[in-house]
DNA sequence: ATTACTGTATTATTTGAATAATACACTAAT
DNA sequence: ATTAGTGTATTATTCAAATAATACAGTAAT
């Protein structure tokens, strides 16, 4: 039978002093594992109790991370068994709607550039160099 | 004498139910106003009491937003008068050094775009539309 | 000095998010 | 039916951030 993931293998870890909530730290790490396909579709995650024990936190904290990821469509719950990685979901928003969610960060970037006397052209050129292709 | 900005003109508004702190909502809006140069350098912001009254919040909440923006270098406090939009800082750093200070925000933007399935080309196109000329 | 404006330091209070304790429901194998 | 494994609903607790109340300090005009 296929092995359920060990937390140690997945490298899941928390930094209690970081100020970032534990459940959110875990969500971020799992999202990266899924995005990089280290966790492929269909693979199982560590059980809440197992992971909670290794990280010395409450199982409900793990459950909260898993549940949030389930709502985001990243994971699927299998009754009595555990959580597995979902099929890839296609984005439900159209391009315009998605791109608008970047407005705050873009405004911040534009402001910082202005304060540094970096022109629009210089900024766009740098962005072109800096952003990875896809 | 030059008119102090009216909140209604700046369109500053809050959504108490949004979950985002009031002071942060205001910071975001002001940053966008400055980045888009609707609020040009030297222009005055609404007084904390005036704005607090219009939004029916405590003046200290407005002050918190203003103070945070002052620490970011967006605003300057003028004793006994009010807050005005700061000059663009003109550092003696060369372009390469200045542009590197944008790396954190750029990384954030790139990550958000990727998570939203916005391609590099789509992002650059949107940025070109969104960032004011200079 | 007074009035009428600015912003804010300090303190208190409120609120909500994060975490934990407990008990429960499901599955699968024996 | 029992055991041992899943996740979670509910409730309580903890804790820090957000907001507010109050009193204070500056400016400018009169």
PDB file of C-alpha atoms (C1' of nucleotides) in Angstrom:
ATOM      1  CA  UNK A   1       0.000   0.000   0.000  1.00  0.00           C
ATOM      2  CA  UNK A   2       1.142   3.553  -0.669  1.00  0.00           C
ATOM      3  CA  UNK A   3       2.856   5.249   2.209  1.00  0.00           C
ATOM      4  CA  UNK A   4       1.199   8.159   3.874  1.00  0.00           C
ATOM      5  CA  UNK A   5       3.574  11.104   3.793  1.00  0.00           C
ATOM      6  CA  UNK A   6       5.853  11.589   6.750  1.00  0.00           C
ATOM      7  CA  UNK A   7       6.124  15.192   7.892  1.00  0.00           C
ATOM      8  CA  UNK A   8       9.875  14.837   8.025  1.00  0.00           C
ATOM      9  CA  UNK A   9       9.924  13.884   4.382  1.00  0.00           C
ATOM     10  CA  UNK A  10       7.791  16.774   3.337  1.00  0.00           C
ATOM     11  CA  UNK A  11       9.976  19.033   5.394  1.00  0.00           C
ATOM     12  CA  UNK A  12       7.016  20.702   7.015  1.00  0.00           C
ATOM     13  CA  UNK A  13       8.139  22.943   9.807  1.00  0.00           C
ATOM     14  CA  UNK A  14       6.990  25.921  11.804  1.00  0.00           C
ATOM     15  CA  UNK A  15       8.578  28.965  13.325  1.00  0.00           C
ATOM     16  CA  UNK A  16       6.566  29.842  16.428  1.00  0.00           C
ATOM     17  CA  UNK A  17       8.285  33.211  16.774  1.00  0.00           C
ATOM     18  CA  UNK A  18       7.661  34.387  13.229  1.00  0.00           C
ATOM     19  CA  UNK A  19       4.367  36.060  13.996  1.00  0.00           C
ATOM     20  CA  UNK A  20       2.769  34.226  11.111  1.00  0.00           C
ATOM     21  CA  UNK A  21       0.022  31.878  12.330  1.00  0.00           C
ATOM     22  CA  UNK A  22       1.018  28.222  12.404  1.00  0.00           C
ATOM     23  CA  UNK A  23      -1.868  27.092  10.244  1.00  0.00           C
ATOM     24  CA  UNK A  24      -0.924  29.694   7.670  1.00  0.00           C
ATOM     25  CA  UNK A  25       2.726  28.720   7.637  1.00  0.00           C
ATOM     26  CA  UNK A  26       1.652  25.174   6.892  1.00  0.00           C
ATOM     27  CA  UNK A  27      -0.768  26.272   4.180  1.00  0.00           C
ATOM     28  CA  UNK A  28       1.978  28.219   2.440  1.00  0.00           C
ATOM     29  CA  UNK A  29       4.391  25.315   2.578  1.00  0.00           C
ATOM     30  CA  UNK A  30       1.862  22.827   1.293  1.00  0.00           C
ATOM     31  CA  UNK A  31       0.861  25.131  -1.537  1.00  0.00           C
ATOM     32  CA  UNK A  32       4.488  25.325  -2.608  1.00  0.00           C
ATOM     33  CA  UNK A  33       4.852  21.553  -2.391  1.00  0.00           C
ATOM     34  CA  UNK A  34       1.818  21.160  -4.602  1.00  0.00           C
ATOM     35  CA  UNK A  35       2.853  23.886  -7.030  1.00  0.00           C
ATOM     36  CA  UNK A  36       6.261  22.271  -7.442  1.00  0.00           C
ATOM     37  CA  UNK A  37       4.609  18.855  -7.760  1.00  0.00           C
ATOM     38  CA  UNK A  38       6.695  17.407  -4.964  1.00  0.00           C
ATOM     39  CA  UNK A  39       3.224  16.479  -3.802  1.00  0.00           C
ATOM     40  CA  UNK A  40       1.558  15.122  -6.935  1.00  0.00           C
ATOM     41  CA  UNK A  41      -2.167  14.861  -7.499  1.00  0.00           C
ATOM     42  CA  UNK A  42      -3.654  12.073  -5.422  1.00  0.00           C
ATOM     43  CA  UNK A  43      -0.878  11.848  -2.854  1.00  0.00           C
ATOM     44  CA  UNK A  44      -1.777  11.661   0.795  1.00  0.00           C
ATOM     45  CA  UNK A  45      -0.846  14.151   3.455  1.00  0.00           C
ATOM     46  CA  UNK A  46       0.375  13.371   6.953  1.00  0.00           C
ATOM     47  CA  UNK A  47      -2.470  12.719   9.362  1.00  0.00           C
ATOM     48  CA  UNK A  48      -3.447  15.611  11.587  1.00  0.00           C
ATOM     49  CA  UNK A  49      -2.428  13.733  14.715  1.00  0.00           C
ATOM     50  CA  UNK A  50       0.868  12.565  13.333  1.00  0.00           C
ATOM     51  CA  UNK A  51       1.838  16.013  12.123  1.00  0.00           C
ATOM     52  CA  UNK A  52       0.517  17.688  15.242  1.00  0.00           C
ATOM     53  CA  UNK A  53       2.667  15.431  17.369  1.00  0.00           C
ATOM     54  CA  UNK A  54       5.813  16.129  15.390  1.00  0.00           C
ATOM     55  CA  UNK A  55       5.243  19.871  15.516  1.00  0.00           C
ATOM     56  CA  UNK A  56       3.937  19.749  19.096  1.00  0.00           C
ATOM     57  CA  UNK A  57       0.782  21.652  18.305  1.00  0.00           C
ATOM     58  CA  UNK A  58      -2.883  20.819  18.610  1.00  0.00           C
ATOM     59  CA  UNK A  59      -4.396  18.551  15.933  1.00  0.00           C
ATOM     60  CA  UNK A  60      -7.088  21.158  15.362  1.00  0.00           C
ATOM     61  CA  UNK A  61      -4.449  23.585  14.191  1.00  0.00           C
ATOM     62  CA  UNK A  62      -3.416  21.143  11.486  1.00  0.00           C
ATOM     63  CA  UNK A  63      -7.047  20.504  10.679  1.00  0.00           C
ATOM     64  CA  UNK A  64      -7.589  24.205  10.239  1.00  0.00           C
ATOM     65  CA  UNK A  65      -4.812  24.385   7.653  1.00  0.00           C
ATOM     66  CA  UNK A  66      -6.153  21.325   5.833  1.00  0.00           C
ATOM     67  CA  UNK A  67      -9.712  22.597   5.867  1.00  0.00           C
ATOM     68  CA  UNK A  68      -8.706  25.971   4.496  1.00  0.00           C
ATOM     69  CA  UNK A  69      -6.794  24.257   1.703  1.00  0.00           C
ATOM     70  CA  UNK A  70      -9.804  22.079   1.042  1.00  0.00           C
ATOM     71  CA  UNK A  71     -11.941  25.180   0.620  1.00  0.00           C
ATOM     72  CA  UNK A  72      -9.345  26.547  -1.788  1.00  0.00           C
ATOM     73  CA  UNK A  73      -9.664  23.357  -3.758  1.00  0.00           C
ATOM     74  CA  UNK A  74      -6.115  22.218  -3.091  1.00  0.00           C
ATOM     75  CA  UNK A  75      -7.041  19.179  -1.039  1.00  0.00           C
ATOM     76  CA  UNK A  76      -9.890  16.702  -0.949  1.00  0.00           C
ATOM     77  CA  UNK A  77     -11.112  15.041   2.196  1.00  0.00           C
ATOM     78  CA  UNK A  78     -11.641  11.292   2.075  1.00  0.00           C
ATOM     79  CA  UNK A  79     -13.918  10.195   4.885  1.00  0.00           C
ATOM     80  CA  UNK A  80     -12.223   8.130   7.518  1.00  0.00           C
ATOM     81  CA  UNK A  81      -9.025   8.054   5.508  1.00  0.00           C
ATOM     82  CA  UNK A  82      -7.408  11.439   5.238  1.00  0.00           C
ATOM     83  CA  UNK A  83      -6.590  14.275   2.919  1.00  0.00           C
ATOM     84  CA  UNK A  84      -5.269  13.927  -0.609  1.00  0.00           C
ATOM     85  CA  UNK A  85      -4.113  16.429  -3.201  1.00  0.00           C
ATOM     86  CA  UNK A  86      -6.929  17.484  -5.532  1.00  0.00           C
ATOM     87  CA  UNK A  87      -6.985  17.511  -9.284  1.00  0.00           C
ATOM     88  CA  UNK A  88      -5.800  20.795 -10.708  1.00  0.00           C
ATOM     89  CA  UNK A  89      -8.609  23.273 -10.712  1.00  0.00           C
ATOM     90  CA  UNK A  90      -8.863  25.759 -13.538  1.00  0.00           C
ATOM     91  CA  UNK A  91      -9.260  29.360 -12.451  1.00  0.00           C
ATOM     92  CA  UNK A  92     -12.854  30.457 -12.230  1.00  0.00           C
ATOM     93  CA  UNK A  93     -12.237  34.203 -12.575  1.00  0.00           C
ATOM     94  CA  UNK A  94     -11.566  35.809 -15.916  1.00  0.00           C
ATOM     95  CA  UNK A  95      -8.299  37.605 -16.588  1.00  0.00           C
ATOM     96  CA  UNK A  96      -9.632  41.057 -15.768  1.00  0.00           C
ATOM     97  CA  UNK A  97     -10.892  39.969 -12.395  1.00  0.00           C
ATOM     98  CA  UNK A  98      -7.731  38.114 -11.532  1.00  0.00           C
ATOM     99  CA  UNK A  99      -5.459  40.939 -12.547  1.00  0.00           C
ATOM    100  CA  UNK A 100      -7.384  43.435 -10.443  1.00  0.00           C
ATOM    101  CA  UNK A 101      -6.420  41.521  -7.351  1.00  0.00           C
ATOM    102  CA  UNK A 102      -2.875  42.691  -7.970  1.00  0.00           C
ATOM    103  CA  UNK A 103      -3.772  46.369  -7.697  1.00  0.00           C
ATOM    104  CA  UNK A 104      -2.628  46.917  -4.132  1.00  0.00           C
ATOM    105  CA  UNK A 105       0.765  45.388  -4.684  1.00  0.00           C
ATOM    106  CA  UNK A 106       1.168  47.246  -7.947  1.00  0.00           C
ATOM    107  CA  UNK A 107       0.339  50.559  -6.276  1.00  0.00           C
ATOM    108  CA  UNK A 108       2.911  49.804  -3.627  1.00  0.00           C
ATOM    109  CA  UNK A 109       5.523  49.008  -6.235  1.00  0.00           C
ATOM    110  CA  UNK A 110       4.757  52.126  -8.244  1.00  0.00           C
ATOM    111  CA  UNK A 111       5.024  54.272  -5.162  1.00  0.00           C
ATOM    112  CA  UNK A 112       8.330  52.761  -4.111  1.00  0.00           C
ATOM    113  CA  UNK A 113       9.718  53.246  -7.583  1.00  0.00           C
ATOM    114  CA  UNK A 114       8.627  56.857  -7.596  1.00  0.00           C
ATOM    115  CA  UNK A 115      10.219  57.481  -4.232  1.00  0.00           C
ATOM    116  CA  UNK A 116      13.453  55.985  -5.522  1.00  0.00           C
ATOM    117  CA  UNK A 117      13.302  58.092  -8.656  1.00  0.00           C
ATOM    118  CA  UNK A 118      13.040  55.058 -10.816  1.00  0.00           C
ATOM    119  CA  UNK A 119      11.184  55.928 -13.982  1.00  0.00           C
ATOM    120  CA  UNK A 120       8.384  53.870 -15.414  1.00  0.00           C
ATOM    121  CA  UNK A 121      10.587  52.721 -18.270  1.00  0.00           C
ATOM    122  CA  UNK A 122      13.388  51.729 -15.934  1.00  0.00           C
ATOM    123  CA  UNK A 123      10.956  49.853 -13.727  1.00  0.00           C
ATOM    124  CA  UNK A 124       9.393  47.928 -16.576  1.00  0.00           C
ATOM    125  CA  UNK A 125      12.804  47.019 -17.924  1.00  0.00           C
ATOM    126  CA  UNK A 126      13.906  45.730 -14.544  1.00  0.00           C
ATOM    127  CA  UNK A 127      10.686  43.778 -14.102  1.00  0.00           C
ATOM    128  CA  UNK A 128      11.215  42.123 -17.438  1.00  0.00           C
ATOM    129  CA  UNK A 129      14.621  40.949 -16.303  1.00  0.00           C
ATOM    130  CA  UNK A 130      13.468  39.954 -12.863  1.00  0.00           C
ATOM    131  CA  UNK A 131      10.249  38.060 -13.402  1.00  0.00           C
ATOM    132  CA  UNK A 132      10.654  34.439 -14.404  1.00  0.00           C
ATOM    133  CA  UNK A 133       9.144  33.296 -17.641  1.00  0.00           C
ATOM    134  CA  UNK A 134       6.206  30.941 -17.688  1.00  0.00           C
TER     135      UNK A 134
ATOM    136  CA  UNK B   1      -4.928  79.870   0.753  1.00  0.00           C
ATOM    137  CA  UNK B   2      -4.804  76.367  -0.703  1.00  0.00           C
ATOM    138  CA  UNK B   3      -7.672  74.142   0.262  1.00  0.00           C
ATOM    139  CA  UNK B   4      -7.094  71.240   2.532  1.00  0.00           C
ATOM    140  CA  UNK B   5      -8.389  68.084   0.901  1.00  0.00           C
ATOM    141  CA  UNK B   6     -11.939  67.072   1.648  1.00  0.00           C
ATOM    142  CA  UNK B   7     -12.378  63.403   2.340  1.00  0.00           C
ATOM    143  CA  UNK B   8     -15.310  63.309  -0.029  1.00  0.00           C
ATOM    144  CA  UNK B   9     -13.091  64.563  -2.803  1.00  0.00           C
ATOM    145  CA  UNK B  10     -10.391  62.047  -2.185  1.00  0.00           C
ATOM    146  CA  UNK B  11     -13.047  59.390  -2.070  1.00  0.00           C
ATOM    147  CA  UNK B  12     -11.627  57.922   1.093  1.00  0.00           C
ATOM    148  CA  UNK B  13     -13.981  55.358   2.478  1.00  0.00           C
ATOM    149  CA  UNK B  14     -14.011  52.359   4.760  1.00  0.00           C
ATOM    150  CA  UNK B  15     -15.777  49.061   4.856  1.00  0.00           C
ATOM    151  CA  UNK B  16     -16.197  48.119   8.507  1.00  0.00           C
ATOM    152  CA  UNK B  17     -17.262  44.612   7.606  1.00  0.00           C
ATOM    153  CA  UNK B  18     -14.323  43.830   5.346  1.00  0.00           C
ATOM    154  CA  UNK B  19     -12.146  42.431   8.088  1.00  0.00           C
ATOM    155  CA  UNK B  20      -9.291  44.660   6.975  1.00  0.00           C
ATOM    156  CA  UNK B  21      -8.342  47.150   9.692  1.00  0.00           C
ATOM    157  CA  UNK B  22      -9.612  50.672   9.100  1.00  0.00           C
ATOM    158  CA  UNK B  23      -6.188  52.258   9.355  1.00  0.00           C
ATOM    159  CA  UNK B  24      -4.866  49.810   6.787  1.00  0.00           C
ATOM    160  CA  UNK B  25      -7.730  50.407   4.384  1.00  0.00           C
ATOM    161  CA  UNK B  26      -6.910  54.080   4.516  1.00  0.00           C
ATOM    162  CA  UNK B  27      -3.186  53.489   4.040  1.00  0.00           C
ATOM    163  CA  UNK B  28      -3.843  51.420   0.954  1.00  0.00           C
ATOM    164  CA  UNK B  29      -6.147  54.028  -0.529  1.00  0.00           C
ATOM    165  CA  UNK B  30      -3.760  56.884   0.127  1.00  0.00           C
ATOM    166  CA  UNK B  31      -0.857  54.946  -1.326  1.00  0.00           C
ATOM    167  CA  UNK B  32      -2.857  54.437  -4.481  1.00  0.00           C
ATOM    168  CA  UNK B  33      -3.785  58.099  -4.619  1.00  0.00           C
ATOM    169  CA  UNK B  34      -0.143  59.056  -4.323  1.00  0.00           C
ATOM    170  CA  UNK B  35       1.102  56.413  -6.744  1.00  0.00           C
ATOM    171  CA  UNK B  36      -1.400  57.576  -9.336  1.00  0.00           C
ATOM    172  CA  UNK B  37      -0.498  61.192  -8.599  1.00  0.00           C
ATOM    173  CA  UNK B  38      -4.057  62.152  -7.853  1.00  0.00           C
ATOM    174  CA  UNK B  39      -2.404  63.431  -4.699  1.00  0.00           C
ATOM    175  CA  UNK B  40       0.638  65.292  -5.985  1.00  0.00           C
ATOM    176  CA  UNK B  41       3.728  66.100  -3.956  1.00  0.00           C
ATOM    177  CA  UNK B  42       3.062  68.825  -1.415  1.00  0.00           C
ATOM    178  CA  UNK B  43      -0.685  68.422  -1.282  1.00  0.00           C
ATOM    179  CA  UNK B  44      -2.388  68.377   2.074  1.00  0.00           C
ATOM    180  CA  UNK B  45      -4.416  65.559   3.507  1.00  0.00           C
ATOM    181  CA  UNK B  46      -7.684  65.904   5.369  1.00  0.00           C
ATOM    182  CA  UNK B  47      -7.178  66.622   9.066  1.00  0.00           C
ATOM    183  CA  UNK B  48      -7.464  63.658  11.370  1.00  0.00           C
ATOM    184  CA  UNK B  49     -10.516  65.135  13.096  1.00  0.00           C
ATOM    185  CA  UNK B  50     -12.255  66.060   9.891  1.00  0.00           C
ATOM    186  CA  UNK B  51     -11.732  62.662   8.338  1.00  0.00           C
ATOM    187  CA  UNK B  52     -12.516  60.847  11.578  1.00  0.00           C
ATOM    188  CA  UNK B  53     -15.819  62.669  11.776  1.00  0.00           C
ATOM    189  CA  UNK B  54     -16.796  61.834   8.227  1.00  0.00           C
ATOM    190  CA  UNK B  55     -15.943  58.184   8.703  1.00  0.00           C
ATOM    191  CA  UNK B  56     -17.292  58.105  12.259  1.00  0.00           C
ATOM    192  CA  UNK B  57     -14.162  56.641  13.720  1.00  0.00           C
ATOM    193  CA  UNK B  58     -11.724  57.827  16.342  1.00  0.00           C
ATOM    194  CA  UNK B  59      -9.151  60.456  15.303  1.00  0.00           C
ATOM    195  CA  UNK B  60      -6.396  58.217  16.610  1.00  0.00           C
ATOM    196  CA  UNK B  61      -7.291  55.648  14.015  1.00  0.00           C
ATOM    197  CA  UNK B  62      -6.648  58.194  11.287  1.00  0.00           C
ATOM    198  CA  UNK B  63      -3.491  59.284  13.053  1.00  0.00           C
ATOM    199  CA  UNK B  64      -2.274  55.711  13.069  1.00  0.00           C
ATOM    200  CA  UNK B  65      -2.651  55.493   9.304  1.00  0.00           C
ATOM    201  CA  UNK B  66      -0.928  58.841   8.799  1.00  0.00           C
ATOM    202  CA  UNK B  67       1.918  57.978  11.158  1.00  0.00           C
ATOM    203  CA  UNK B  68       2.559  54.669   9.455  1.00  0.00           C
ATOM    204  CA  UNK B  69       2.685  56.416   6.095  1.00  0.00           C
ATOM    205  CA  UNK B  70       5.035  58.996   7.553  1.00  0.00           C
ATOM    206  CA  UNK B  71       7.389  56.231   8.644  1.00  0.00           C
ATOM    207  CA  UNK B  72       7.227  54.850   5.129  1.00  0.00           C
ATOM    208  CA  UNK B  73       8.254  58.244   3.846  1.00  0.00           C
ATOM    209  CA  UNK B  74       5.007  58.867   2.004  1.00  0.00           C
ATOM    210  CA  UNK B  75       3.874  61.764   4.166  1.00  0.00           C
ATOM    211  CA  UNK B  76       5.576  64.508   6.081  1.00  0.00           C
ATOM    212  CA  UNK B  77       4.207  65.973   9.246  1.00  0.00           C
ATOM    213  CA  UNK B  78       4.131  69.746   9.484  1.00  0.00           C
ATOM    214  CA  UNK B  79       3.888  70.809  13.108  1.00  0.00           C
ATOM    215  CA  UNK B  80       0.637  72.415  13.997  1.00  0.00           C
ATOM    216  CA  UNK B  81      -0.491  72.318  10.384  1.00  0.00           C
ATOM    217  CA  UNK B  82      -1.044  68.819   9.140  1.00  0.00           C
ATOM    218  CA  UNK B  83       0.236  66.122   6.847  1.00  0.00           C
ATOM    219  CA  UNK B  84       1.455  66.673   3.308  1.00  0.00           C
ATOM    220  CA  UNK B  85       2.676  64.355   0.590  1.00  0.00           C
ATOM    221  CA  UNK B  86       6.456  63.981   0.751  1.00  0.00           C
ATOM    222  CA  UNK B  87       8.950  64.942  -1.907  1.00  0.00           C
ATOM    223  CA  UNK B  88      10.308  62.075  -3.877  1.00  0.00           C
ATOM    224  CA  UNK B  89      13.482  61.141  -2.124  1.00  0.00           C
ATOM    225  CA  UNK B  90      16.402  61.558  -4.463  1.00  0.00           C
ATOM    226  CA  UNK B  91      19.102  59.260  -3.166  1.00  0.00           C
ATOM    227  CA  UNK B  92      22.657  59.347  -4.417  1.00  0.00           C
ATOM    228  CA  UNK B  93      22.514  55.652  -5.107  1.00  0.00           C
ATOM    229  CA  UNK B  94      22.999  54.594  -8.676  1.00  0.00           C
ATOM    230  CA  UNK B  95      20.169  53.053 -10.629  1.00  0.00           C
ATOM    231  CA  UNK B  96      21.216  49.482  -9.945  1.00  0.00           C
ATOM    232  CA  UNK B  97      21.251  50.008  -6.212  1.00  0.00           C
ATOM    233  CA  UNK B  98      17.972  51.863  -6.179  1.00  0.00           C
ATOM    234  CA  UNK B  99      16.221  49.296  -8.283  1.00  0.00           C
ATOM    235  CA  UNK B 100      17.380  46.486  -6.040  1.00  0.00           C
ATOM    236  CA  UNK B 101      15.387  47.958  -3.205  1.00  0.00           C
ATOM    237  CA  UNK B 102      12.287  47.014  -5.126  1.00  0.00           C
ATOM    238  CA  UNK B 103      13.116  43.325  -5.095  1.00  0.00           C
ATOM    239  CA  UNK B 104      10.913  42.359  -2.176  1.00  0.00           C
ATOM    240  CA  UNK B 105       7.817  43.964  -3.597  1.00  0.00           C
ATOM    241  CA  UNK B 106       8.571  42.569  -7.017  1.00  0.00           C
ATOM    242  CA  UNK B 107       8.910  39.065  -5.608  1.00  0.00           C
ATOM    243  CA  UNK B 108       5.580  39.465  -3.900  1.00  0.00           C
ATOM    244  CA  UNK B 109       3.939  40.675  -7.068  1.00  0.00           C
ATOM    245  CA  UNK B 110       5.417  37.861  -9.126  1.00  0.00           C
ATOM    246  CA  UNK B 111       4.214  35.288  -6.632  1.00  0.00           C
ATOM    247  CA  UNK B 112       0.702  36.689  -6.532  1.00  0.00           C
ATOM    248  CA  UNK B 113       0.539  36.778 -10.302  1.00  0.00           C
ATOM    249  CA  UNK B 114       1.664  33.191 -10.551  1.00  0.00           C
ATOM    250  CA  UNK B 115      -0.911  32.071  -8.030  1.00  0.00           C
ATOM    251  CA  UNK B 116      -3.594  33.831 -10.059  1.00  0.00           C
ATOM    252  CA  UNK B 117      -2.412  32.207 -13.258  1.00  0.00           C
ATOM    253  CA  UNK B 118      -1.464  35.551 -14.704  1.00  0.00           C
ATOM    254  CA  UNK B 119       1.374  35.108 -17.173  1.00  0.00           C
ATOM    255  CA  UNK B 120       4.434  37.298 -17.283  1.00  0.00           C
ATOM    256  CA  UNK B 121       3.264  38.902 -20.514  1.00  0.00           C
ATOM    257  CA  UNK B 122      -0.189  39.594 -19.102  1.00  0.00           C
ATOM    258  CA  UNK B 123       1.307  41.078 -15.972  1.00  0.00           C
ATOM    259  CA  UNK B 124       3.680  43.381 -17.859  1.00  0.00           C
ATOM    260  CA  UNK B 125       0.885  44.539 -20.096  1.00  0.00           C
ATOM    261  CA  UNK B 126      -1.294  45.357 -17.115  1.00  0.00           C
ATOM    262  CA  UNK B 127       1.549  47.157 -15.371  1.00  0.00           C
ATOM    263  CA  UNK B 128       2.100  49.288 -18.427  1.00  0.00           C
ATOM    264  CA  UNK B 129      -1.517  50.362 -18.319  1.00  0.00           C
ATOM    265  CA  UNK B 130      -1.580  50.878 -14.580  1.00  0.00           C
ATOM    266  CA  UNK B 131       1.597  52.781 -13.808  1.00  0.00           C
ATOM    267  CA  UNK B 132       1.478  56.530 -14.456  1.00  0.00           C
ATOM    268  CA  UNK B 133       3.997  58.021 -16.819  1.00  0.00           C
ATOM    269  CA  UNK B 134       6.743  60.261 -15.571  1.00  0.00           C
TER     270      UNK B 134
ATOM    271  C1'  DA C   1      -3.885  85.568  25.903  1.00  0.00           C
ATOM    272  C1'  DT C   2      -7.382  83.551  23.370  1.00  0.00           C
ATOM    273  C1'  DT C   3      -9.349  80.890  19.871  1.00  0.00           C
ATOM    274  C1'  DA C   4      -9.273  77.472  16.660  1.00  0.00           C
ATOM    275  C1'  DC C   5      -7.084  74.693  14.315  1.00  0.00           C
ATOM    276  C1'  DT C   6      -3.179  70.927  13.600  1.00  0.00           C
ATOM    277  C1'  DG C   7      -1.193  65.726  15.195  1.00  0.00           C
ATOM    278  C1'  DT C   8      -0.131  62.394  19.091  1.00  0.00           C
ATOM    279  C1'  DA C   9       1.451  60.101  23.490  1.00  0.00           C
ATOM    280  C1'  DT C  10      -0.569  57.409  26.877  1.00  0.00           C
ATOM    281  C1'  DT C  11      -3.792  54.535  28.599  1.00  0.00           C
ATOM    282  C1'  DA C  12      -7.794  51.658  28.534  1.00  0.00           C
ATOM    283  C1'  DT C  13     -11.003  48.800  26.222  1.00  0.00           C
ATOM    284  C1'  DT C  14     -12.780  45.989  22.745  1.00  0.00           C
ATOM    285  C1'  DT C  15     -12.566  42.691  19.496  1.00  0.00           C
ATOM    286  C1'  DG C  16     -11.352  38.957  16.864  1.00  0.00           C
ATOM    287  C1'  DA C  17      -8.027  35.603  15.405  1.00  0.00           C
ATOM    288  C1'  DA C  18      -5.308  31.677  16.750  1.00  0.00           C
ATOM    289  C1'  DT C  19      -4.853  27.885  19.466  1.00  0.00           C
ATOM    290  C1'  DA C  20      -6.262  24.208  22.409  1.00  0.00           C
ATOM    291  C1'  DA C  21      -9.471  20.566  24.952  1.00  0.00           C
ATOM    292  C1'  DT C  22     -12.880  17.550  24.447  1.00  0.00           C
ATOM    293  C1'  DA C  23     -16.085  14.630  22.393  1.00  0.00           C
ATOM    294  C1'  DC C  24     -17.896  12.911  18.298  1.00  0.00           C
ATOM    295  C1'  DA C  25     -18.457  10.559  13.457  1.00  0.00           C
ATOM    296  C1'  DC C  26     -16.454   8.098   9.767  1.00  0.00           C
ATOM    297  C1'  DT C  27     -13.586   3.971   7.609  1.00  0.00           C
ATOM    298  C1'  DA C  28     -11.238  -0.325   7.474  1.00  0.00           C
ATOM    299  C1'  DA C  29      -9.476  -4.462   9.223  1.00  0.00           C
ATOM    300  C1'  DT C  30      -9.849  -7.891  12.323  1.00  0.00           C
TER     301       DT C  30
ATOM    302  C1'  DA D   1     -18.026  -5.722  17.892  1.00  0.00           C
ATOM    303  C1'  DT D   2     -13.564  -4.095  18.606  1.00  0.00           C
ATOM    304  C1'  DT D   3      -9.547  -1.629  17.633  1.00  0.00           C
ATOM    305  C1'  DA D   4      -7.024   1.794  15.556  1.00  0.00           C
ATOM    306  C1'  DG D   5      -6.752   4.835  12.415  1.00  0.00           C
ATOM    307  C1'  DT D   6      -8.850   9.031   9.774  1.00  0.00           C
ATOM    308  C1'  DG D   7     -10.881  14.483  10.180  1.00  0.00           C
ATOM    309  C1'  DT D   8     -13.844  17.902  12.730  1.00  0.00           C
ATOM    310  C1'  DA D   9     -17.675  20.330  15.288  1.00  0.00           C
ATOM    311  C1'  DT D  10     -18.077  22.685  19.401  1.00  0.00           C
ATOM    312  C1'  DT D  11     -16.514  25.103  23.065  1.00  0.00           C
ATOM    313  C1'  DA D  12     -13.208  27.461  25.814  1.00  0.00           C
ATOM    314  C1'  DT D  13      -9.069  30.043  26.349  1.00  0.00           C
ATOM    315  C1'  DT D  14      -5.339  32.895  25.171  1.00  0.00           C
ATOM    316  C1'  DC D  15      -3.349  36.682  23.287  1.00  0.00           C
ATOM    317  C1'  DA D  16      -2.257  40.463  20.372  1.00  0.00           C
ATOM    318  C1'  DA D  17      -3.996  43.867  17.314  1.00  0.00           C
ATOM    319  C1'  DA D  18      -7.285  47.499  16.540  1.00  0.00           C
ATOM    320  C1'  DT D  19      -9.859  51.014  18.252  1.00  0.00           C
ATOM    321  C1'  DA D  20     -11.189  54.532  21.412  1.00  0.00           C
ATOM    322  C1'  DA D  21     -10.916  58.173  25.438  1.00  0.00           C
ATOM    323  C1'  DT D  22      -8.426  61.539  27.311  1.00  0.00           C
ATOM    324  C1'  DA D  23      -5.156  64.929  27.855  1.00  0.00           C
ATOM    325  C1'  DC D  24      -1.489  67.160  25.926  1.00  0.00           C
ATOM    326  C1'  DA D  25       1.741  70.045  22.609  1.00  0.00           C
ATOM    327  C1'  DG D  26       2.446  72.589  18.496  1.00  0.00           C
ATOM    328  C1'  DT D  27       1.017  76.590  15.015  1.00  0.00           C
ATOM    329  C1'  DA D  28      -1.195  80.732  13.480  1.00  0.00           C
ATOM    330  C1'  DA D  29      -4.163  84.532  13.650  1.00  0.00           C
ATOM    331  C1'  DT D  30      -6.254  87.705  16.339  1.00  0.00           C
TER     332       DT D  30
END
